[in-house]
């Protein structure tokens, strides 16, 4: 299944503003992605030293709920947003969320 980072243009503007103000950018969601997100944010911060991040796990559902509520800039999810979640986001924020596949999750036996 796809492992996603979900944000919006609104989120992109918030991230740019947060970097300029040196305010931490929140990434919330999938426990599966916590290690990956910490590594990605560490590498990004090397390129943009003013960038600050906080990475939270607690599950895809938590990340998506936080994104809908405007409590995080980026939701890390191990699934796509449902049509209802996408519509809810558009209604609340006036823009469509942007899903970006950053990895594929799988199990081998």
PDB file of C-alpha atoms in Angstrom:
ATOM      1  CA  UNK A   1       0.000   0.000   0.000  1.00  0.00           C
ATOM      2  CA  UNK A   2       1.204   3.558  -0.581  1.00  0.00           C
ATOM      3  CA  UNK A   3       2.828   5.492   2.217  1.00  0.00           C
ATOM      4  CA  UNK A   4       1.870   9.116   1.823  1.00  0.00           C
ATOM      5  CA  UNK A   5       2.680  12.595   2.927  1.00  0.00           C
ATOM      6  CA  UNK A   6      -0.519  14.591   2.696  1.00  0.00           C
ATOM      7  CA  UNK A   7      -0.450  18.360   2.609  1.00  0.00           C
ATOM      8  CA  UNK A   8      -2.000  21.206   0.696  1.00  0.00           C
ATOM      9  CA  UNK A   9      -0.974  24.421  -0.935  1.00  0.00           C
ATOM     10  CA  UNK A  10      -2.104  25.970   2.324  1.00  0.00           C
ATOM     11  CA  UNK A  11       0.306  23.604   4.075  1.00  0.00           C
ATOM     12  CA  UNK A  12       3.108  24.526   1.678  1.00  0.00           C
ATOM     13  CA  UNK A  13       2.624  28.209   2.495  1.00  0.00           C
ATOM     14  CA  UNK A  14       2.560  27.399   6.196  1.00  0.00           C
ATOM     15  CA  UNK A  15       5.790  25.415   5.839  1.00  0.00           C
ATOM     16  CA  UNK A  16       7.508  28.257   3.959  1.00  0.00           C
ATOM     17  CA  UNK A  17       6.345  30.756   6.570  1.00  0.00           C
ATOM     18  CA  UNK A  18       7.413  28.474   9.410  1.00  0.00           C
ATOM     19  CA  UNK A  19      10.906  28.106   7.945  1.00  0.00           C
ATOM     20  CA  UNK A  20      11.233  31.881   7.604  1.00  0.00           C
ATOM     21  CA  UNK A  21      10.038  32.385  11.181  1.00  0.00           C
ATOM     22  CA  UNK A  22      12.009  29.351  12.462  1.00  0.00           C
ATOM     23  CA  UNK A  23       8.746  27.904  13.803  1.00  0.00           C
ATOM     24  CA  UNK A  24       8.659  24.095  13.994  1.00  0.00           C
ATOM     25  CA  UNK A  25       6.822  22.353  11.156  1.00  0.00           C
ATOM     26  CA  UNK A  26       4.643  19.519  12.461  1.00  0.00           C
ATOM     27  CA  UNK A  27       4.485  16.142  10.723  1.00  0.00           C
ATOM     28  CA  UNK A  28       1.921  13.853  12.361  1.00  0.00           C
ATOM     29  CA  UNK A  29       0.639  10.391  11.642  1.00  0.00           C
ATOM     30  CA  UNK A  30       1.824   6.957  10.649  1.00  0.00           C
ATOM     31  CA  UNK A  31       4.025   5.138  13.138  1.00  0.00           C
ATOM     32  CA  UNK A  32       5.466   3.284  10.134  1.00  0.00           C
ATOM     33  CA  UNK A  33       6.798   6.582   8.797  1.00  0.00           C
ATOM     34  CA  UNK A  34       8.270   8.094  11.975  1.00  0.00           C
ATOM     35  CA  UNK A  35      11.819   6.843  11.347  1.00  0.00           C
ATOM     36  CA  UNK A  36      11.666   7.841   7.665  1.00  0.00           C
ATOM     37  CA  UNK A  37      10.249  11.283   8.502  1.00  0.00           C
ATOM     38  CA  UNK A  38      12.935  11.911  11.119  1.00  0.00           C
ATOM     39  CA  UNK A  39      15.649  11.019   8.619  1.00  0.00           C
ATOM     40  CA  UNK A  40      14.094  13.148   5.862  1.00  0.00           C
ATOM     41  CA  UNK A  41      13.665  16.153   8.158  1.00  0.00           C
ATOM     42  CA  UNK A  42      17.241  15.816   9.451  1.00  0.00           C
ATOM     43  CA  UNK A  43      18.581  15.803   5.896  1.00  0.00           C
ATOM     44  CA  UNK A  44      16.348  18.727   4.872  1.00  0.00           C
ATOM     45  CA  UNK A  45      17.476  20.741   7.890  1.00  0.00           C
ATOM     46  CA  UNK A  46      21.096  20.267   6.749  1.00  0.00           C
ATOM     47  CA  UNK A  47      20.155  21.933   3.453  1.00  0.00           C
ATOM     48  CA  UNK A  48      17.949  24.614   5.073  1.00  0.00           C
ATOM     49  CA  UNK A  49      19.422  25.254   8.534  1.00  0.00           C
ATOM     50  CA  UNK A  50      16.543  27.536   9.576  1.00  0.00           C
ATOM     51  CA  UNK A  51      14.039  24.665   9.113  1.00  0.00           C
ATOM     52  CA  UNK A  52      12.723  23.131  12.345  1.00  0.00           C
ATOM     53  CA  UNK A  53      10.512  20.041  12.539  1.00  0.00           C
ATOM     54  CA  UNK A  54       8.585  18.028  15.098  1.00  0.00           C
ATOM     55  CA  UNK A  55       7.605  14.500  14.081  1.00  0.00           C
ATOM     56  CA  UNK A  56       4.776  12.653  15.839  1.00  0.00           C
ATOM     57  CA  UNK A  57       3.529   9.085  15.355  1.00  0.00           C
ATOM     58  CA  UNK A  58       0.277   7.714  16.799  1.00  0.00           C
ATOM     59  CA  UNK A  59      -1.144   6.403  13.531  1.00  0.00           C
ATOM     60  CA  UNK A  60      -2.391   7.494  10.129  1.00  0.00           C
ATOM     61  CA  UNK A  61      -5.859   8.295  11.479  1.00  0.00           C
ATOM     62  CA  UNK A  62      -4.376  10.702  14.033  1.00  0.00           C
ATOM     63  CA  UNK A  63      -2.324  12.466  11.356  1.00  0.00           C
ATOM     64  CA  UNK A  64      -5.250  12.862   8.990  1.00  0.00           C
ATOM     65  CA  UNK A  65      -7.517  14.144  11.792  1.00  0.00           C
ATOM     66  CA  UNK A  66      -4.801  16.642  12.792  1.00  0.00           C
ATOM     67  CA  UNK A  67      -4.472  17.809   9.176  1.00  0.00           C
ATOM     68  CA  UNK A  68      -8.238  18.255   8.865  1.00  0.00           C
ATOM     69  CA  UNK A  69      -8.274  20.260  12.101  1.00  0.00           C
ATOM     70  CA  UNK A  70      -5.343  22.447  11.013  1.00  0.00           C
ATOM     71  CA  UNK A  71      -3.163  21.103  13.839  1.00  0.00           C
ATOM     72  CA  UNK A  72      -0.339  19.813  11.607  1.00  0.00           C
ATOM     73  CA  UNK A  73       1.226  20.982   8.368  1.00  0.00           C
ATOM     74  CA  UNK A  74       1.842  17.468   7.020  1.00  0.00           C
ATOM     75  CA  UNK A  75       0.013  14.202   7.709  1.00  0.00           C
ATOM     76  CA  UNK A  76       2.009  11.003   7.270  1.00  0.00           C
ATOM     77  CA  UNK A  77      -0.352   8.185   6.318  1.00  0.00           C
ATOM     78  CA  UNK A  78      -0.042   4.565   5.284  1.00  0.00           C
ATOM     79  CA  UNK A  79      -3.230   4.895   3.243  1.00  0.00           C
ATOM     80  CA  UNK A  80      -4.896   7.347   0.895  1.00  0.00           C
ATOM     81  CA  UNK A  81      -7.416   9.822   2.246  1.00  0.00           C
ATOM     82  CA  UNK A  82     -11.007   8.721   1.770  1.00  0.00           C
ATOM     83  CA  UNK A  83     -13.264  10.781  -0.526  1.00  0.00           C
ATOM     84  CA  UNK A  84     -15.105  11.980   2.601  1.00  0.00           C
ATOM     85  CA  UNK A  85     -11.833  13.134   4.242  1.00  0.00           C
ATOM     86  CA  UNK A  86     -10.776  14.908   1.043  1.00  0.00           C
ATOM     87  CA  UNK A  87     -14.146  16.670   0.803  1.00  0.00           C
ATOM     88  CA  UNK A  88     -13.966  17.603   4.506  1.00  0.00           C
ATOM     89  CA  UNK A  89     -10.490  19.067   4.000  1.00  0.00           C
ATOM     90  CA  UNK A  90     -11.619  21.082   0.962  1.00  0.00           C
ATOM     91  CA  UNK A  91     -14.641  22.393   2.860  1.00  0.00           C
ATOM     92  CA  UNK A  92     -12.587  23.417   5.896  1.00  0.00           C
ATOM     93  CA  UNK A  93      -9.563  24.867   4.108  1.00  0.00           C
ATOM     94  CA  UNK A  94     -10.797  25.861   0.657  1.00  0.00           C
ATOM     95  CA  UNK A  95      -8.115  23.888  -1.206  1.00  0.00           C
ATOM     96  CA  UNK A  96      -7.543  20.272  -2.200  1.00  0.00           C
ATOM     97  CA  UNK A  97      -5.032  18.256  -0.194  1.00  0.00           C
ATOM     98  CA  UNK A  98      -1.980  17.011  -2.093  1.00  0.00           C
ATOM     99  CA  UNK A  99      -1.052  13.369  -1.619  1.00  0.00           C
ATOM    100  CA  UNK A 100       2.576  12.502  -2.323  1.00  0.00           C
ATOM    101  CA  UNK A 101       3.687   8.866  -2.325  1.00  0.00           C
ATOM    102  CA  UNK A 102       7.051   8.720  -0.537  1.00  0.00           C
ATOM    103  CA  UNK A 103       7.384   4.924  -0.165  1.00  0.00           C
ATOM    104  CA  UNK A 104       5.550   1.632  -0.603  1.00  0.00           C
ATOM    105  CA  UNK A 105       4.715  -0.460   2.438  1.00  0.00           C
ATOM    106  CA  UNK A 106       4.661  -4.234   2.138  1.00  0.00           C
ATOM    107  CA  UNK A 107       5.192  -7.514   3.891  1.00  0.00           C
ATOM    108  CA  UNK A 108       7.279 -10.389   2.537  1.00  0.00           C
ATOM    109  CA  UNK A 109       6.948 -13.933   3.791  1.00  0.00           C
TER     110      UNK A 109
END
